[in-house]
GROMACS .gro file of C-alpha atoms in nm:
model
  218
    1UNK     CA    1   0.451   0.803  -2.878
    2UNK     CA    2   0.491   0.486  -3.103
    3UNK     CA    3   0.175   0.221  -3.124
    4UNK     CA    4   0.412  -0.016  -3.062
    5UNK     CA    5   0.563   0.160  -2.777
    6UNK     CA    6   0.486   0.015  -2.405
    7UNK     CA    7   0.245   0.213  -2.174
    8UNK     CA    8   0.065   0.235  -1.877
    9UNK     CA    9  -0.287   0.269  -1.879
   10UNK     CA   10  -0.644   0.296  -1.701
   11UNK     CA   11  -0.887   0.048  -1.855
   12UNK     CA   12  -1.163   0.169  -1.935
   13UNK     CA   13  -1.094   0.431  -2.030
   14UNK     CA   14  -0.829   0.314  -2.237
   15UNK     CA   15  -0.551   0.425  -2.336
   16UNK     CA   16  -0.783   0.736  -2.544
   17UNK     CA   17  -0.808   0.841  -2.176
   18UNK     CA   18  -0.464   0.891  -2.113
   19UNK     CA   19  -0.121   0.664  -2.098
   20UNK     CA   20   0.304   0.711  -1.941
   21UNK     CA   21   0.562   0.565  -2.233
   22UNK     CA   22   0.788   0.344  -1.971
   23UNK     CA   23   1.093   0.186  -2.089
   24UNK     CA   24   1.283  -0.189  -1.984
   25UNK     CA   25   1.371  -0.284  -1.675
   26UNK     CA   26   1.232   0.071  -1.502
   27UNK     CA   27   1.088   0.095  -1.196
   28UNK     CA   28   0.815   0.332  -1.178
   29UNK     CA   29   0.513   0.376  -0.859
   30UNK     CA   30   0.136   0.308  -0.991
   31UNK     CA   31  -0.161   0.409  -0.750
   32UNK     CA   32  -0.503   0.291  -0.823
   33UNK     CA   33  -0.736   0.616  -0.617
   34UNK     CA   34  -1.102   0.380  -0.614
   35UNK     CA   35  -1.387   0.543  -0.584
   36UNK     CA   36  -1.717   0.563  -0.629
   37UNK     CA   37  -1.799   0.764  -0.896
   38UNK     CA   38  -1.430   0.731  -1.002
   39UNK     CA   39  -1.089   0.525  -1.060
   40UNK     CA   40  -0.786   0.710  -1.122
   41UNK     CA   41  -0.416   0.602  -1.175
   42UNK     CA   42  -0.120   0.735  -1.020
   43UNK     CA   43   0.224   0.717  -1.204
   44UNK     CA   44   0.510   0.854  -1.020
   45UNK     CA   45   0.241   1.038  -0.797
   46UNK     CA   46   0.067   1.237  -1.120
   47UNK     CA   47  -0.241   1.165  -1.233
   48UNK     CA   48  -0.309   1.022  -1.563
   49UNK     CA   49  -0.583   0.879  -1.616
   50UNK     CA   50  -0.924   0.822  -1.487
   51UNK     CA   51  -1.184   0.570  -1.548
   52UNK     CA   52  -1.567   0.573  -1.462
   53UNK     CA   53  -1.606   0.435  -1.077
   54UNK     CA   54  -1.746   0.101  -0.967
   55UNK     CA   55  -2.137   0.014  -0.996
   56UNK     CA   56  -2.099  -0.297  -0.720
   57UNK     CA   57  -1.775  -0.403  -0.499
   58UNK     CA   58  -1.501  -0.436  -0.613
   59UNK     CA   59  -1.385  -0.828  -0.624
   60UNK     CA   60  -1.099  -0.849  -0.806
   61UNK     CA   61  -0.761  -0.654  -0.954
   62UNK     CA   62  -0.597  -0.753  -1.236
   63UNK     CA   63  -0.234  -0.616  -1.285
   64UNK     CA   64  -0.095  -0.599  -1.629
   65UNK     CA   65   0.164  -0.457  -1.908
   66UNK     CA   66   0.289  -0.446  -2.218
   67UNK     CA   67   0.224  -0.251  -2.480
   68UNK     CA   68  -0.138  -0.218  -2.722
   69UNK     CA   69  -0.084  -0.508  -2.877
   70UNK     CA   70   0.066  -0.829  -2.593
   71UNK     CA   71   0.062  -0.809  -2.222
   72UNK     CA   72   0.451  -0.804  -2.128
   73UNK     CA   73   0.535  -0.938  -1.827
   74UNK     CA   74   0.632  -0.671  -1.534
   75UNK     CA   75   0.695  -0.715  -1.143
   76UNK     CA   76   0.453  -0.639  -0.964
   77UNK     CA   77   0.663  -0.548  -0.530
   78UNK     CA   78   0.560  -0.404  -0.200
   79UNK     CA   79   0.190  -0.366  -0.349
   80UNK     CA   80  -0.031  -0.244  -0.124
   81UNK     CA   81  -0.412  -0.231  -0.048
   82UNK     CA   82  -0.522   0.124   0.184
   83UNK     CA   83  -0.862   0.206   0.238
   84UNK     CA   84  -0.980   0.539   0.198
   85UNK     CA   85  -1.303   0.748   0.201
   86UNK     CA   86  -1.340   1.003   0.032
   87UNK     CA   87  -1.530   1.191  -0.126
   88UNK     CA   88  -1.388   1.510  -0.091
   89UNK     CA   89  -1.471   1.834  -0.301
   90UNK     CA   90  -1.281   2.076  -0.404
   91UNK     CA   91  -1.400   2.302  -0.118
   92UNK     CA   92  -1.329   2.048   0.196
   93UNK     CA   93  -0.994   1.961   0.024
   94UNK     CA   94  -0.940   2.360   0.156
   95UNK     CA   95  -1.057   2.277   0.456
   96UNK     CA   96  -0.798   1.952   0.444
   97UNK     CA   97  -0.544   2.191   0.406
   98UNK     CA   98  -0.654   2.455   0.712
   99UNK     CA   99  -0.637   2.115   0.930
  100UNK     CA  100  -0.366   2.098   0.866
  101UNK     CA  101  -0.154   2.366   0.873
  102UNK     CA  102  -0.308   2.391   1.216
  103UNK     CA  103  -0.090   2.059   1.334
  104UNK     CA  104   0.210   2.319   1.329
  105UNK     CA  105   0.354   2.594   1.553
  106UNK     CA  106   0.363   2.812   1.312
  107UNK     CA  107   0.188   2.782   0.999
  108UNK     CA  108   0.427   2.675   0.676
  109UNK     CA  109   0.434   2.822   0.356
  110UNK     CA  110   0.395   2.755   0.043
  111UNK     CA  111   0.738   2.871  -0.128
  112UNK     CA  112   1.038   2.641  -0.151
  113UNK     CA  113   1.273   2.936  -0.227
  114UNK     CA  114   1.151   3.160   0.022
  115UNK     CA  115   1.153   2.895   0.316
  116UNK     CA  116   1.489   2.846   0.192
  117UNK     CA  117   1.598   3.223   0.265
  118UNK     CA  118   1.514   3.213   0.556
  119UNK     CA  119   1.595   2.838   0.662
  120UNK     CA  120   1.954   2.994   0.540
  121UNK     CA  121   1.936   3.294   0.781
  122UNK     CA  122   1.842   3.125   1.048
  123UNK     CA  123   2.048   2.840   1.011
  124UNK     CA  124   1.725   2.547   0.990
  125UNK     CA  125   1.682   2.380   0.687
  126UNK     CA  126   1.335   2.330   0.533
  127UNK     CA  127   1.084   2.049   0.536
  128UNK     CA  128   0.800   2.000   0.309
  129UNK     CA  129   0.520   1.829   0.281
  130UNK     CA  130   0.355   1.718  -0.044
  131UNK     CA  131   0.001   1.744   0.017
  132UNK     CA  132  -0.295   1.642  -0.238
  133UNK     CA  133  -0.615   1.833  -0.012
  134UNK     CA  134  -0.838   1.525  -0.231
  135UNK     CA  135  -0.661   1.232  -0.120
  136UNK     CA  136  -0.674   1.295   0.294
  137UNK     CA  137  -0.316   1.337   0.414
  138UNK     CA  138  -0.504   1.564   0.687
  139UNK     CA  139  -0.540   1.202   0.935
  140UNK     CA  140  -0.251   1.117   0.864
  141UNK     CA  141   0.020   1.406   0.927
  142UNK     CA  142  -0.205   1.530   1.242
  143UNK     CA  143  -0.154   1.161   1.401
  144UNK     CA  144   0.265   1.223   1.236
  145UNK     CA  145   0.231   1.582   1.448
  146UNK     CA  146   0.018   1.520   1.704
  147UNK     CA  147   0.295   1.513   1.977
  148UNK     CA  148   0.345   1.888   2.136
  149UNK     CA  149   0.694   1.741   2.168
  150UNK     CA  150   0.697   1.732   1.790
  151UNK     CA  151   0.591   2.037   1.699
  152UNK     CA  152   0.851   2.209   1.934
  153UNK     CA  153   1.128   2.074   1.750
  154UNK     CA  154   1.029   2.138   1.447
  155UNK     CA  155   0.942   2.521   1.530
  156UNK     CA  156   1.286   2.515   1.693
  157UNK     CA  157   1.472   2.306   1.454
  158UNK     CA  158   1.335   2.354   1.060
  159UNK     CA  159   1.115   2.539   0.857
  160UNK     CA  160   0.805   2.407   0.660
  161UNK     CA  161   0.679   2.436   0.333
  162UNK     CA  162   0.297   2.243   0.207
  163UNK     CA  163   0.312   2.199  -0.153
  164UNK     CA  164   0.083   2.021  -0.421
  165UNK     CA  165   0.278   1.874  -0.675
  166UNK     CA  166   0.577   1.679  -0.678
  167UNK     CA  167   0.737   1.769  -0.967
  168UNK     CA  168   0.789   2.136  -0.817
  169UNK     CA  169   1.183   2.331  -0.795
  170UNK     CA  170   1.380   2.153  -0.538
  171UNK     CA  171   1.163   1.869  -0.503
  172UNK     CA  172   1.101   1.727  -0.852
  173UNK     CA  173   1.188   1.307  -0.865
  174UNK     CA  174   1.225   1.314  -0.531
  175UNK     CA  175   0.878   1.095  -0.447
  176UNK     CA  176   0.806   0.926  -0.648
  177UNK     CA  177   0.777   0.626  -0.431
  178UNK     CA  178   0.584   0.701  -0.226
  179UNK     CA  179   0.173   0.596  -0.254
  180UNK     CA  180  -0.029   0.936  -0.338
  181UNK     CA  181  -0.295   0.833  -0.033
  182UNK     CA  182   0.042   0.960   0.157
  183UNK     CA  183   0.179   1.248   0.254
  184UNK     CA  184   0.527   1.288   0.121
  185UNK     CA  185   0.814   1.454   0.284
  186UNK     CA  186   1.159   1.601   0.134
  187UNK     CA  187   1.371   1.745   0.360
  188UNK     CA  188   1.617   2.052   0.241
  189UNK     CA  189   1.967   2.172   0.332
  190UNK     CA  190   1.965   2.547   0.293
  191UNK     CA  191   2.148   2.532  -0.013
  192UNK     CA  192   1.850   2.316  -0.212
  193UNK     CA  193   2.011   2.062  -0.163
  194UNK     CA  194   1.771   1.718  -0.055
  195UNK     CA  195   1.885   1.572   0.265
  196UNK     CA  196   1.608   1.341   0.358
  197UNK     CA  197   1.329   1.222   0.222
  198UNK     CA  198   0.991   0.979   0.307
  199UNK     CA  199   0.660   0.882   0.347
  200UNK     CA  200   0.474   1.157   0.663
  201UNK     CA  201   0.215   0.821   0.781
  202UNK     CA  202   0.253   0.726   1.093
  203UNK     CA  203   0.155   0.812   1.473
  204UNK     CA  204   0.258   1.021   1.721
  205UNK     CA  205   0.522   0.828   1.887
  206UNK     CA  206   0.700   0.742   1.558
  207UNK     CA  207   0.658   1.119   1.429
  208UNK     CA  208   0.825   1.157   1.754
  209UNK     CA  209   1.152   0.965   1.634
  210UNK     CA  210   1.152   1.059   1.273
  211UNK     CA  211   1.153   1.430   1.426
  212UNK     CA  212   1.383   1.379   1.707
  213UNK     CA  213   1.642   1.173   1.405
  214UNK     CA  214   1.631   1.420   1.210
  215UNK     CA  215   1.681   1.756   1.362
  216UNK     CA  216   2.034   1.555   1.540
  217UNK     CA  217   2.305   1.713   1.535
  218UNK     CA  218   2.433   1.635   1.136
   0.00000   0.00000   0.00000
């Protein structure tokens, strides 16, 4: 990157800690995950930089854009502030995934290509959830799946897959507008075409209506 390229970075640690170059009039999804031990910058659901944690209560957030020489002018839209009491260690993250899998009648797979083959054979579609086990996604997903009717409709109509990389084959670039604090989902046809996509942070009633809509005759 050139020294004067427009970039997005977290301060501290600054440009040396990781940055992303952007273009004028380009929309990017930006999230800050603030913990006691660290502050992390996510851009389009990818971790870009990690800064020091908070020594005292967070009182102000200042949003700026531009390059290393000037502030520039940036429009921020759809700003959400979400609380997450998440200081999970990797081992706890594995427990989270086991919790997520238990919310389905048929345990989700981890291979999108294998799921597409099965979907073609069984005349189903593939529902891919993009989950980060360290982001405490479990309570969102379990709330969405908490209705027994939702579980039965998914089991009868969809092949479910869990992945952690939003840039994985078949879904790359599809969920960049979803906050990393929420589980994202992508619905694929058996040929790998994206049918729909969205955010799986919802409760039992909305979750049921969402699945009823997804499995309705096309």
